[in-house]
Amino acid sequence: MARANDEAAALLRELADLLSITGGDAFKIRAYEKAARSLQGHPDDVADLPPSRLREIPSVGEAIAKKVEDYLATGTIRQVEELRTRIPAGVRALTEIPGLGPKKALALYDEIGVASVDELADAIGRGRLRGLKGFGPKTEENIRHGIELLRQAGERSLVDVAADLADEIVAVLAEVPGVERCAFAGSLRRMRETIGDVDVLAATDDPRPVMEAFTALPFVTEVIAGGDKKTSVRTSRGLQVDLRVVPPEAWGAALQYFTGSQAHNVRTREIAVRAGLRLSEYGIFDVESGALIASETEEEVYARLGLPWIHPTLREDAGEIQAALAGELPRLVTVDDLRGDLHSHTDLTDGTATLEEMVRAAIGRGLEYYAVTDHAPNLVMQRMTSEKMLAQRERIRALNARTPELEILHGTELNIDGDGNVDWDAEFLAGFDVCVASVHSQFRQDKDTMTRRFVRACENPYVHVIGHPTTRSLGRRGPVDADWDEVFRAAARTGTAMEIDCFPDRLDLPADLVRRAKRLGVRFSVDTDAHSLRDHRNIRFGVGVAQRGWLTPDDVINTWPLDRLRAFFAAKTERA
DNA sequence: GCCGTTTTCGGCCCGACTGTTTTCAGTCG
């Protein structure tokens, strides 16, 4: 089940959206949004919390605590229900379109009766937006493009949604009597950045009980197909899930087969054919005799093909077979290799947890060092000042003295302005242990300008990491336009790391660019960019991207011991 | 609606960018 926190947060967010459409008080709206973020990032499940403790959650006061209690008792919030009768769900959905906010959504509904994304697309097609006040040709084109983006994204889910769902399913099915093994396969096991549907595999000789347990899961909304070998369902999370049941002795072959990718499987089957073998989801068979040769484990299946086991994240037919044959597969970086995290926020800016709470979470991850990198002043809405930053540094010094198990680094996330300059002067920047620098504005600059901007940021002696470099937001905003090879050469030359930001809607750099950058000698930092305690668990998604980019521990600077990392930063500053 | 080393009222997430405008509204980070 989704946590009660997530559902309560969704309701508060809906309340905020509906109020912004109907023109409610802006501060009240922000208070709901803030509370929603805080709830979602809160580690304790509100369903298990006594009502008296709800108000201990930051940004949750008397009124919002009541609403959460309302939700826990009735499954909904009264004010939300009331507003729903006035504003159709489709009107709120309009605000999902990038570039279209609450005011324009309401105008479309009031003026021409548009109450869903489909109706809006239709209205544009019929030219019904022409002459509507505030909707010129550019706006119309932006909305049209926004709908396209939204529809592309709608077909696939972010990896964290799919991973949570898959983990829940596997946990339940693994406990069904007779099930010997259970795991997810498919694009999720390969850690693709978005997931079309979830593939779950179970090994048992008695399929019936596991199929029944599967279709009885609370979030299953529709059974599309149900058989002994395969059952497909739709879920309330927007994802389809396929469950395949195989006999235990076929586990390895089935896991290999259903993990894919299709292109990878075509290659492995070709190798089998050339050796007089046949590879299917049931095993490797001798073509002539029909005898089963191997099927129990993936390792055996690959071994019979003359290959070492290939990590799922590499199975894209992107050179992994050749590398495997040559004995040149990389030793991929793992979550356990990471000693530090170089990008995180606290409630000093837009995080929802305190410095002390975030540090405890970092200790819980077993990290040796942890950078707190709150936003710098040029991102005006965060209201950072030099004084606040220095005060935080003092708090970190004091906390470090009490925290022998972890070294807290004082950092900041700088803003790369339109010309490639960042906040503060050299003297102030020199006071930080680590500086991440990111683009937060002027996303539409032309390619040459954007490239120069990044190169200049790399050339800044105090910029150690370029944060979420492409600034894409999956389903909302495409990547900025830059000559990435030029940027990567500058990063390699100056000793500037490229970040892999672990947020499921960022995953930035994307894996294909990671691989290109690695070839040009770039180093990477795999960071959570955590804004809440829960965000720490996103680390596995960023590591997935690093693996898909063929990175080894040595490529990733936050696997290094702290003294090596400090030397790397110092070398950059001295070189400049 | 929340919050407090400027406190229990009066602030709070400001300013750039875009597109539509003739001086500004809407959106976004």
Coordinates of C-alpha atoms (C1' of nucleotides) in Angstrom, one line a residue:
Chain A
M1 CA 0.0 0.0 0.0
A2 CA 1.0 3.6 -0.5
R3 CA 1.9 5.2 2.8
A4 CA -0.8 7.2 4.4
N5 CA 1.6 10.1 4.3
D6 CA 1.6 10.0 0.5
E7 CA -2.1 9.9 0.2
A8 CA -2.6 12.7 2.8
A9 CA 0.0 14.7 0.9
A10 CA -1.8 14.1 -2.4
L11 CA -5.0 15.4 -0.9
L12 CA -3.3 18.5 0.6
R13 CA -1.7 19.1 -2.8
E14 CA -5.1 18.8 -4.5
L15 CA -6.6 21.2 -2.0
A16 CA -3.8 23.7 -2.8
D17 CA -4.3 23.2 -6.5
L18 CA -8.1 23.6 -6.3
L19 CA -7.7 26.7 -4.2
S20 CA -5.2 28.2 -6.6
I21 CA -7.7 27.6 -9.4
T22 CA -10.5 29.2 -7.5
G23 CA -8.3 32.1 -6.4
G24 CA -7.7 31.3 -2.8
D25 CA -5.2 33.0 -0.5
A26 CA -1.7 32.5 -1.9
F27 CA -0.1 32.1 1.5
K28 CA -2.7 29.5 2.6
I29 CA -2.0 27.6 -0.6
R30 CA 1.7 27.6 0.0
A31 CA 1.1 26.4 3.5
Y32 CA -0.7 23.4 2.2
E33 CA 1.9 22.7 -0.4
K34 CA 4.7 23.0 2.2
A35 CA 2.8 20.7 4.6
A36 CA 2.3 18.1 1.8
R37 CA 6.1 18.1 1.1
S38 CA 6.9 17.8 4.7
L39 CA 4.4 14.9 5.2
Q40 CA 5.8 13.0 2.2
G41 CA 9.4 13.5 3.4
H42 CA 8.5 12.4 7.0
P43 CA 9.9 9.1 8.0
D44 CA 7.1 8.0 10.3
D45 CA 3.8 6.7 8.9
V46 CA 1.1 9.1 10.1
A47 CA -1.3 6.2 10.3
D48 CA 0.8 4.8 13.2
L49 CA 1.1 8.2 14.9
P50 CA -1.1 9.3 17.8
P51 CA -3.1 12.4 16.7
S52 CA -1.3 14.5 19.4
R53 CA 2.0 13.9 17.6
L54 CA 0.9 15.0 14.1
R55 CA 1.7 18.6 15.0
E56 CA 5.3 17.7 15.6
I57 CA 5.7 17.3 11.9
P58 CA 7.2 20.5 10.5
S59 CA 4.7 22.8 8.8
V60 CA 1.8 20.9 10.2
G61 CA -0.3 23.1 12.5
E62 CA -3.6 22.8 14.1
A63 CA -5.7 23.1 11.0
I64 CA -3.7 20.8 8.8
A65 CA -3.4 18.2 11.6
K66 CA -7.2 18.2 11.7
K67 CA -7.3 17.6 8.0
V68 CA -4.9 14.7 8.3
E69 CA -7.0 13.2 11.1
D70 CA -10.0 13.8 8.8
Y71 CA -8.3 11.8 6.1
L72 CA -7.2 9.0 8.5
A73 CA -10.8 8.6 9.7
T74 CA -12.7 9.0 6.4
G75 CA -10.2 8.4 3.7
T76 CA -10.6 12.0 2.4
I77 CA -10.7 15.6 3.4
R78 CA -14.0 17.4 3.5
Q79 CA -12.8 20.7 1.9
V80 CA -11.3 18.7 -1.0
E81 CA -14.6 17.0 -1.6
E82 CA -16.4 20.3 -1.6
L83 CA -14.1 21.9 -4.1
R84 CA -14.2 18.8 -6.3
T85 CA -17.9 19.4 -6.9
R86 CA -17.1 22.9 -8.2
I87 CA -13.9 22.2 -10.3
P88 CA -13.9 19.0 -12.4
A89 CA -10.8 16.8 -12.0
G90 CA -9.9 17.4 -15.7
V91 CA -9.5 21.2 -15.1
R92 CA -6.9 20.5 -12.4
A93 CA -5.3 18.0 -14.8
L94 CA -4.8 21.0 -17.2
T95 CA -2.3 22.5 -14.8
E96 CA -0.2 19.4 -15.3
I97 CA 0.6 20.8 -18.8
P98 CA 3.9 22.6 -18.6
G99 CA 3.4 26.3 -19.1
L100 CA -0.3 26.1 -18.2
G101 CA -1.1 27.2 -14.7
P102 CA -4.3 27.6 -12.6
K103 CA -5.4 30.9 -14.1
K104 CA -5.3 29.8 -17.7
A105 CA -6.9 26.5 -16.7
L106 CA -9.8 28.3 -15.1
A107 CA -10.1 30.7 -18.1
L108 CA -10.3 27.7 -20.5
Y109 CA -13.0 26.1 -18.4
D110 CA -15.0 29.3 -17.8
E111 CA -14.7 30.7 -21.3
I112 CA -15.0 27.7 -23.6
G113 CA -15.9 24.9 -21.3
V114 CA -12.7 22.9 -21.6
A115 CA -12.6 20.4 -18.7
S116 CA -9.9 17.9 -19.7
V117 CA -6.5 17.6 -21.5
D118 CA -8.2 15.7 -24.4
E119 CA -10.8 18.4 -24.7
L120 CA -8.1 21.0 -24.8
A121 CA -6.2 19.2 -27.5
D122 CA -9.4 19.0 -29.5
A123 CA -10.2 22.7 -28.9
I124 CA -6.7 23.7 -30.2
G125 CA -7.3 21.5 -33.2
R126 CA -10.5 23.3 -34.0
G127 CA -9.0 26.8 -33.5
R128 CA -11.2 27.5 -30.6
L129 CA -8.4 29.2 -28.6
R130 CA -8.2 32.0 -31.3
G131 CA -9.3 35.3 -30.0
L132 CA -9.4 34.1 -26.4
K133 CA -8.0 36.8 -24.2
G134 CA -4.5 35.9 -23.0
F135 CA -4.1 33.0 -25.5
G136 CA -1.9 34.2 -28.5
P137 CA -0.3 32.0 -31.1
K138 CA 2.9 31.4 -29.0
T139 CA 0.9 30.3 -26.0
E140 CA -1.2 28.0 -28.2
E141 CA 1.9 26.4 -29.6
N142 CA 3.5 26.1 -26.1
I143 CA 0.3 24.4 -24.8
R144 CA 0.2 22.1 -27.8
H145 CA 3.8 21.1 -27.2
G146 CA 3.2 20.7 -23.5
I147 CA 0.3 18.3 -24.1
E148 CA 2.7 16.2 -26.3
L149 CA 5.3 16.1 -23.5
L150 CA 2.7 15.1 -21.0
R151 CA 1.3 12.3 -23.2
Q152 CA 4.7 10.9 -23.8
A153 CA 5.4 10.9 -20.1
G154 CA 2.0 9.5 -19.3
E155 CA 2.8 6.2 -20.9
R156 CA 5.6 5.5 -18.6
S157 CA 6.1 5.9 -14.9
L158 CA 9.0 7.3 -12.9
V159 CA 11.3 4.6 -11.6
D160 CA 10.6 5.1 -7.9
V161 CA 6.8 4.6 -8.4
A162 CA 7.6 1.3 -10.3
A163 CA 10.2 0.2 -7.8
D164 CA 7.9 0.8 -4.7
L165 CA 5.1 -1.1 -6.4
A166 CA 7.4 -4.0 -7.4
D167 CA 9.0 -4.2 -3.9
E168 CA 5.5 -4.4 -2.4
I169 CA 4.4 -7.1 -4.8
V170 CA 7.5 -9.2 -4.4
A171 CA 7.4 -8.9 -0.6
V172 CA 3.8 -10.3 -0.6
L173 CA 4.2 -13.0 -3.2
A174 CA 7.5 -14.3 -1.8
E175 CA 5.5 -15.3 1.4
V176 CA 2.9 -17.3 -0.5
P177 CA 3.3 -21.0 0.4
G178 CA 5.1 -23.0 -2.4
V179 CA 6.9 -19.9 -3.8
E180 CA 10.6 -20.7 -3.9
R181 CA 11.8 -17.5 -5.4
C182 CA 10.3 -14.2 -6.4
A183 CA 11.8 -11.1 -8.0
F184 CA 11.1 -8.3 -10.5
A185 CA 12.7 -8.4 -13.9
G186 CA 12.2 -6.3 -17.0
S187 CA 13.2 -2.7 -17.5
L188 CA 13.0 -2.1 -13.8
R189 CA 15.7 -4.6 -13.1
R190 CA 17.8 -2.9 -15.8
M191 CA 17.1 0.4 -14.0
R192 CA 15.7 2.2 -17.0
E193 CA 14.9 5.8 -16.1
T194 CA 11.2 5.3 -16.8
I195 CA 9.2 2.2 -16.6
G196 CA 6.4 1.1 -19.0
D197 CA 5.2 -1.9 -17.0
V198 CA 6.4 -4.0 -14.2
D199 CA 7.5 -7.6 -14.7
V200 CA 7.4 -9.9 -11.7
L201 CA 8.7 -13.5 -11.8
A202 CA 7.8 -16.2 -9.3
A203 CA 9.2 -19.8 -9.1
T204 CA 6.8 -22.5 -7.9
D205 CA 5.4 -25.8 -9.0
D206 CA 1.9 -24.7 -7.9
P207 CA 0.9 -21.5 -9.7
R208 CA -2.7 -21.2 -8.5
P209 CA -2.1 -19.7 -4.9
V210 CA 0.4 -17.1 -6.1
M211 CA -1.8 -16.0 -9.0
E212 CA -4.7 -15.6 -6.5
A213 CA -2.6 -13.6 -4.1
F214 CA -1.5 -11.4 -7.0
T215 CA -5.0 -10.5 -8.2
A216 CA -6.1 -10.0 -4.6
L217 CA -3.6 -7.2 -4.0
P218 CA -5.4 -4.1 -2.8
F219 CA -4.1 -1.8 -5.6
V220 CA -5.2 -4.1 -8.4
T221 CA -8.0 -2.4 -10.3
E222 CA -8.5 -4.7 -13.2
V223 CA -7.4 -8.2 -14.3
I224 CA -6.5 -8.0 -18.0
A225 CA -5.5 -11.6 -18.4
G226 CA -5.3 -14.5 -16.0
G227 CA -3.7 -17.9 -16.7
D228 CA -1.4 -20.4 -15.1
K229 CA 1.8 -19.1 -16.5
K230 CA 1.0 -15.4 -16.8
T231 CA -1.4 -12.9 -15.2
S232 CA -1.6 -9.2 -16.1
V233 CA -3.3 -6.6 -14.0
R234 CA -3.8 -2.8 -14.0
T235 CA -3.1 -1.0 -10.8
S236 CA -4.3 2.2 -9.2
R237 CA -0.7 3.5 -9.5
G238 CA -1.1 3.8 -13.3
L239 CA 1.1 0.8 -14.0
Q240 CA 0.4 -2.5 -15.6
V241 CA 2.0 -5.5 -13.9
D242 CA 2.7 -8.9 -15.5
L243 CA 3.3 -11.8 -13.2
R244 CA 5.0 -14.8 -14.8
V245 CA 5.2 -18.1 -12.9
V246 CA 7.8 -20.7 -13.8
P247 CA 8.9 -24.0 -12.4
P248 CA 11.8 -23.5 -9.9
E249 CA 14.3 -25.4 -12.1
A250 CA 13.7 -22.8 -14.9
W251 CA 14.3 -19.8 -12.6
G252 CA 17.7 -18.6 -14.1
A253 CA 16.6 -18.9 -17.7
A254 CA 13.3 -17.1 -17.0
L255 CA 15.0 -14.3 -15.1
Q256 CA 17.4 -13.9 -18.0
Y257 CA 14.7 -13.9 -20.5
F258 CA 12.3 -11.6 -18.8
T259 CA 15.0 -9.1 -17.8
G260 CA 15.8 -8.4 -21.4
S261 CA 16.4 -6.1 -23.1
Q262 CA 15.0 -7.6 -26.2
A263 CA 18.0 -6.5 -28.1
H264 CA 20.3 -8.1 -25.6
N265 CA 18.3 -11.4 -25.8
V266 CA 18.5 -11.4 -29.6
R267 CA 22.3 -11.4 -29.2
T268 CA 22.4 -14.1 -26.6
R269 CA 20.1 -16.3 -28.7
E270 CA 22.3 -15.8 -31.7
I271 CA 25.2 -17.0 -29.7
A272 CA 23.2 -20.0 -28.7
V273 CA 22.2 -20.8 -32.2
R274 CA 25.8 -20.7 -33.5
A275 CA 26.7 -23.2 -30.8
G276 CA 23.9 -25.6 -31.8
L277 CA 21.8 -24.6 -28.8
R278 CA 18.4 -23.1 -28.3
L279 CA 17.8 -20.5 -25.6
S280 CA 14.3 -19.8 -24.3
E281 CA 12.6 -18.7 -21.0
Y282 CA 12.8 -22.4 -20.0
G283 CA 16.5 -23.0 -20.4
I284 CA 19.3 -23.7 -22.8
F285 CA 18.6 -26.8 -24.9
D286 CA 20.6 -28.9 -27.2
V287 CA 19.0 -28.5 -30.7
E288 CA 19.6 -32.0 -31.8
S289 CA 18.7 -34.0 -28.7
G290 CA 16.3 -31.5 -27.2
A291 CA 18.1 -32.1 -23.9
L292 CA 18.0 -29.4 -21.2
I293 CA 21.5 -28.1 -20.6
A294 CA 21.1 -25.3 -18.1
S295 CA 18.3 -23.2 -16.6
E296 CA 18.6 -22.9 -12.8
T297 CA 20.6 -19.8 -12.5
E298 CA 21.5 -16.8 -14.7
E299 CA 25.2 -17.5 -14.1
E300 CA 24.8 -21.0 -15.6
V301 CA 22.9 -19.8 -18.6
Y302 CA 25.5 -17.2 -19.4
A303 CA 28.3 -19.7 -18.7
R304 CA 26.9 -22.1 -21.2
L305 CA 27.0 -19.3 -23.8
G306 CA 30.6 -18.8 -23.0
L307 CA 29.9 -15.5 -21.2
P308 CA 30.4 -14.3 -17.7
W309 CA 27.3 -13.1 -15.9
I310 CA 26.3 -9.7 -17.2
H311 CA 24.9 -7.1 -14.9
P312 CA 21.3 -6.3 -15.8
T313 CA 22.0 -2.6 -16.1
L314 CA 24.3 -3.3 -19.0
R315 CA 21.9 -5.6 -21.0
E316 CA 21.0 -3.1 -23.7
D317 CA 23.1 -4.5 -26.6
A318 CA 25.3 -1.5 -26.2
G319 CA 28.6 -3.4 -26.4
E320 CA 28.2 -5.5 -23.3
I321 CA 28.4 -8.8 -25.2
Q322 CA 31.6 -7.9 -26.9
A323 CA 33.0 -6.6 -23.6
A324 CA 32.0 -9.9 -21.9
L325 CA 33.6 -12.0 -24.6
A326 CA 36.8 -10.0 -24.3
G327 CA 36.7 -10.2 -20.5
E328 CA 36.4 -6.5 -20.3
L329 CA 33.2 -5.9 -18.4
P330 CA 33.5 -3.1 -15.9
R331 CA 33.3 -3.7 -12.2
L332 CA 30.3 -1.5 -11.7
V333 CA 29.9 0.9 -8.9
T334 CA 27.3 -0.1 -6.2
V335 CA 25.4 1.7 -3.5
D336 CA 27.8 0.0 -1.0
D337 CA 30.8 1.6 -2.7
L338 CA 29.6 5.1 -1.8
R339 CA 31.4 6.7 1.1
G340 CA 29.8 10.1 0.8
D341 CA 27.0 12.3 -0.6
L342 CA 28.0 15.7 -2.0
H343 CA 24.6 17.4 -2.5
S344 CA 21.8 17.8 0.0
H345 CA 19.6 20.5 1.5
T346 CA 18.1 21.3 4.9
D347 CA 15.3 23.5 6.1
L348 CA 17.6 26.5 6.0
T349 CA 16.5 26.6 2.3
D350 CA 14.0 24.3 0.7
G351 CA 14.6 21.1 2.5
T352 CA 12.0 19.8 5.0
A353 CA 14.3 18.3 7.6
T354 CA 16.8 19.9 10.0
L355 CA 20.6 19.7 9.6
E356 CA 20.7 17.3 12.6
E357 CA 18.0 15.0 11.1
M358 CA 19.7 14.9 7.7
V359 CA 23.0 14.1 9.2
R360 CA 21.4 11.3 11.2
A361 CA 19.9 9.9 8.0
A362 CA 23.4 10.1 6.3
I363 CA 24.9 8.2 9.3
G364 CA 22.1 5.6 8.8
R365 CA 23.2 5.1 5.3
G366 CA 26.7 4.2 6.6
L367 CA 28.3 7.2 4.9
E368 CA 31.7 8.5 6.0
Y369 CA 31.2 12.0 4.8
Y370 CA 28.2 14.1 3.9
A371 CA 28.0 17.6 2.3
V372 CA 25.2 20.0 3.3
T373 CA 24.8 22.2 0.2
D374 CA 21.9 24.6 0.8
H375 CA 21.0 27.1 -2.0
A376 CA 23.1 30.2 -2.6
P377 CA 21.5 33.7 -2.7
N378 CA 21.0 34.2 -6.4
L379 CA 18.1 31.7 -6.3
V380 CA 16.2 34.6 -4.7
M381 CA 13.2 32.7 -3.4
Q382 CA 15.4 30.8 -1.0
R383 CA 16.5 34.0 0.8
M384 CA 20.0 32.9 1.5
T385 CA 22.5 35.4 2.9
S386 CA 26.2 35.2 3.7
E387 CA 25.3 35.6 7.4
K388 CA 23.0 32.6 7.3
M389 CA 25.6 30.5 5.5
L390 CA 28.3 31.4 8.1
A391 CA 26.0 30.6 10.9
Q392 CA 25.2 27.2 9.4
R393 CA 29.0 26.6 9.1
E394 CA 29.3 27.2 12.9
R395 CA 26.5 24.8 13.6
I396 CA 28.2 22.2 11.4
R397 CA 31.5 22.7 13.2
A398 CA 29.8 22.1 16.5
L399 CA 27.9 19.1 15.2
N400 CA 31.1 17.6 13.7
A401 CA 32.6 17.7 17.1
R402 CA 29.8 15.5 18.4
T403 CA 29.6 13.2 15.4
P404 CA 32.8 11.1 15.2
E405 CA 31.3 8.6 12.8
L406 CA 30.8 11.0 10.0
E407 CA 32.5 14.1 8.6
I408 CA 30.0 16.8 7.7
L409 CA 31.2 19.0 4.9
H410 CA 30.0 22.5 4.5
G411 CA 29.0 23.2 0.9
T412 CA 26.5 25.1 -1.2
E413 CA 24.6 24.7 -4.4
L414 CA 25.6 27.7 -6.5
N415 CA 23.6 29.2 -9.3
I416 CA 25.3 29.3 -12.7
D417 CA 24.0 32.6 -14.2
G418 CA 23.4 33.3 -17.9
D419 CA 27.1 34.1 -18.4
G420 CA 28.5 31.2 -16.4
N421 CA 29.2 33.1 -13.3
V422 CA 28.2 32.0 -9.8
D423 CA 27.1 33.5 -6.4
W424 CA 29.7 35.1 -4.1
D425 CA 33.3 36.1 -4.7
A426 CA 36.4 33.9 -4.6
E427 CA 37.2 34.7 -1.0
F428 CA 33.8 33.6 0.2
L429 CA 33.7 30.5 -2.0
A430 CA 37.1 29.4 -0.7
G431 CA 35.5 29.0 2.7
F432 CA 33.4 26.0 1.5
D433 CA 34.5 22.4 1.6
V434 CA 32.5 21.7 -1.6
C435 CA 30.6 23.7 -4.1
V436 CA 28.0 22.2 -6.5
A437 CA 27.0 24.6 -9.3
S438 CA 23.7 24.2 -11.2
V439 CA 21.6 25.9 -13.8
H440 CA 18.4 27.2 -12.4
S441 CA 17.4 29.8 -14.9
Q442 CA 17.4 30.8 -18.5
F443 CA 16.9 27.2 -19.7
R444 CA 16.2 28.2 -23.3
Q445 CA 19.5 29.8 -24.2
D446 CA 20.9 28.8 -27.6
K447 CA 23.4 26.0 -27.8
D448 CA 26.6 28.1 -28.1
T449 CA 25.7 30.4 -25.2
M450 CA 24.7 27.5 -23.0
T451 CA 27.9 25.6 -23.8
R452 CA 30.1 28.7 -23.0
R453 CA 28.1 29.1 -19.8
F454 CA 28.9 25.5 -18.6
V455 CA 32.5 25.8 -19.7
R456 CA 32.9 29.0 -17.7
A457 CA 31.4 27.4 -14.7
C458 CA 33.8 24.4 -15.0
E459 CA 36.7 26.9 -15.2
N460 CA 35.7 28.5 -11.9
P461 CA 38.4 27.2 -9.5
Y462 CA 35.9 26.8 -6.6
V463 CA 33.2 24.8 -8.6
H464 CA 33.8 21.2 -7.8
V465 CA 30.6 19.6 -9.2
I466 CA 28.1 20.6 -11.9
G467 CA 24.7 19.7 -10.4
H468 CA 22.0 18.0 -12.5
P469 CA 23.7 19.2 -15.7
T470 CA 20.9 18.9 -18.3
T471 CA 18.3 20.3 -15.8
R472 CA 15.7 18.1 -17.5
S473 CA 12.5 17.2 -15.6
L474 CA 11.1 13.9 -16.8
G475 CA 7.6 14.6 -18.3
R476 CA 7.9 18.3 -17.7
R477 CA 10.9 19.8 -19.3
G478 CA 13.4 18.6 -21.8
P479 CA 17.2 19.0 -21.4
V480 CA 18.9 22.3 -22.0
D481 CA 20.7 22.5 -25.4
A482 CA 24.5 22.4 -25.1
D483 CA 27.5 20.8 -26.9
W484 CA 28.0 18.2 -24.3
D485 CA 31.2 16.9 -25.6
E486 CA 32.6 20.4 -25.3
V487 CA 31.3 20.7 -21.8
F488 CA 32.7 17.3 -20.8
R489 CA 36.1 18.1 -22.2
A490 CA 36.1 21.3 -20.1
A491 CA 35.1 19.2 -17.0
A492 CA 37.8 16.7 -17.6
R493 CA 40.4 19.4 -18.2
T494 CA 39.6 21.4 -15.1
G495 CA 38.9 18.5 -12.8
T496 CA 35.2 19.3 -12.4
A497 CA 32.9 16.4 -11.6
M498 CA 29.6 15.9 -13.4
E499 CA 26.7 15.0 -11.1
I500 CA 24.3 12.1 -11.4
D501 CA 21.4 13.5 -9.5
C502 CA 19.3 10.7 -8.0
F503 CA 15.9 12.4 -8.0
P504 CA 13.6 10.0 -10.0
D505 CA 12.3 12.8 -12.2
R506 CA 15.8 14.1 -12.9
L507 CA 18.3 11.2 -13.1
D508 CA 20.7 13.8 -14.5
L509 CA 23.1 13.2 -16.2
P510 CA 21.3 10.6 -18.1
A511 CA 23.1 7.3 -18.7
D512 CA 24.0 7.9 -22.4
L513 CA 25.7 11.2 -21.5
V514 CA 27.4 9.6 -18.6
R515 CA 29.0 7.1 -20.9
R516 CA 30.1 9.8 -23.3
A517 CA 31.5 11.8 -20.5
K518 CA 33.4 8.9 -19.1
R519 CA 35.1 8.3 -22.5
L520 CA 36.3 11.9 -22.4
G521 CA 37.8 11.4 -18.9
V522 CA 35.2 13.0 -16.7
R523 CA 34.7 12.0 -13.1
F524 CA 31.2 11.8 -11.5
S525 CA 29.5 12.5 -8.2
V526 CA 26.4 10.4 -7.5
D527 CA 24.3 12.5 -5.1
T528 CA 20.8 12.3 -3.7
D529 CA 20.2 16.1 -3.8
A530 CA 18.0 15.1 -0.8
H531 CA 15.5 17.6 0.4
S532 CA 13.9 15.3 3.0
L533 CA 14.7 12.2 5.0
R534 CA 12.9 10.0 2.5
D535 CA 14.9 11.3 -0.4
H536 CA 18.0 9.5 0.9
R537 CA 16.6 6.2 -0.4
N538 CA 16.7 7.6 -4.0
I539 CA 20.4 6.8 -4.1
R540 CA 19.8 3.4 -5.7
F541 CA 18.2 5.1 -8.8
G542 CA 21.3 7.3 -9.3
V543 CA 23.6 4.3 -8.9
G544 CA 21.5 2.6 -11.5
V545 CA 22.2 5.4 -13.9
A546 CA 25.9 5.2 -13.1
Q547 CA 25.8 1.5 -13.8
R548 CA 24.0 2.0 -17.1
G549 CA 26.8 4.5 -17.9
W550 CA 29.4 1.7 -17.2
L551 CA 30.9 3.5 -14.2
T552 CA 33.4 1.8 -11.9
P553 CA 34.0 3.0 -8.3
D554 CA 37.1 4.8 -9.4
D555 CA 35.0 7.0 -11.8
V556 CA 32.8 8.2 -8.9
I557 CA 34.5 10.7 -6.6
N558 CA 32.2 10.1 -3.7
T559 CA 33.4 6.5 -3.4
W560 CA 36.8 7.8 -2.7
P561 CA 38.3 8.2 0.8
L562 CA 37.8 11.7 2.1
D563 CA 41.5 12.6 1.9
R564 CA 41.6 11.7 -1.8
L565 CA 38.5 13.7 -2.5
R566 CA 39.9 16.8 -0.7
A567 CA 43.1 16.4 -2.7
F568 CA 41.1 16.3 -5.9
F569 CA 39.3 19.5 -5.0
A570 CA 42.5 21.2 -3.9
A571 CA 44.3 20.3 -7.1
K572 CA 41.6 22.0 -9.2
T573 CA 41.8 25.2 -7.2
E574 CA 45.6 25.2 -7.3
R575 CA 45.7 24.6 -11.1
A576 CA 43.5 27.6 -11.8
Chain B
dG1 C1' -2.3 28.2 7.5
dC2 C1' 2.2 28.2 9.8
dC3 C1' 5.5 30.1 12.8
dG4 C1' 8.7 32.7 16.5
dT5 C1' 17.3 34.4 18.8
dT6 C1' 13.0 41.0 15.0
dT7 C1' 7.5 36.3 18.2
dT8 C1' 1.3 35.2 19.5
dC9 C1' 0.6 39.2 15.1
dG10 C1' 2.2 40.1 10.9
dG11 C1' 5.1 38.4 8.1
dC12 C1' 5.8 34.6 4.8
dC13 C1' 8.6 32.5 -1.8
dC14 C1' 11.0 36.9 -4.7
dG15 C1' 12.1 38.0 -9.3
dA16 C1' 13.2 36.5 -14.1
dC17 C1' 11.1 35.2 -18.2
dT18 C1' 7.5 34.8 -21.6
dG19 C1' 3.9 36.3 -24.2
dT20 C1' 0.5 39.3 -24.6
dT21 C1' 0.3 43.5 -24.2
dT22 C1' 0.2 49.0 -24.6
dT23 C1' 1.6 48.7 -18.9
dC24 C1' 1.1 43.7 -17.3
dA25 C1' -0.6 38.8 -16.0
dG26 C1' 0.8 34.2 -15.7
dT27 C1' 4.2 30.7 -14.8
dC28 C1' 8.1 28.8 -12.8
dG29 C1' 12.2 27.8 -10.0

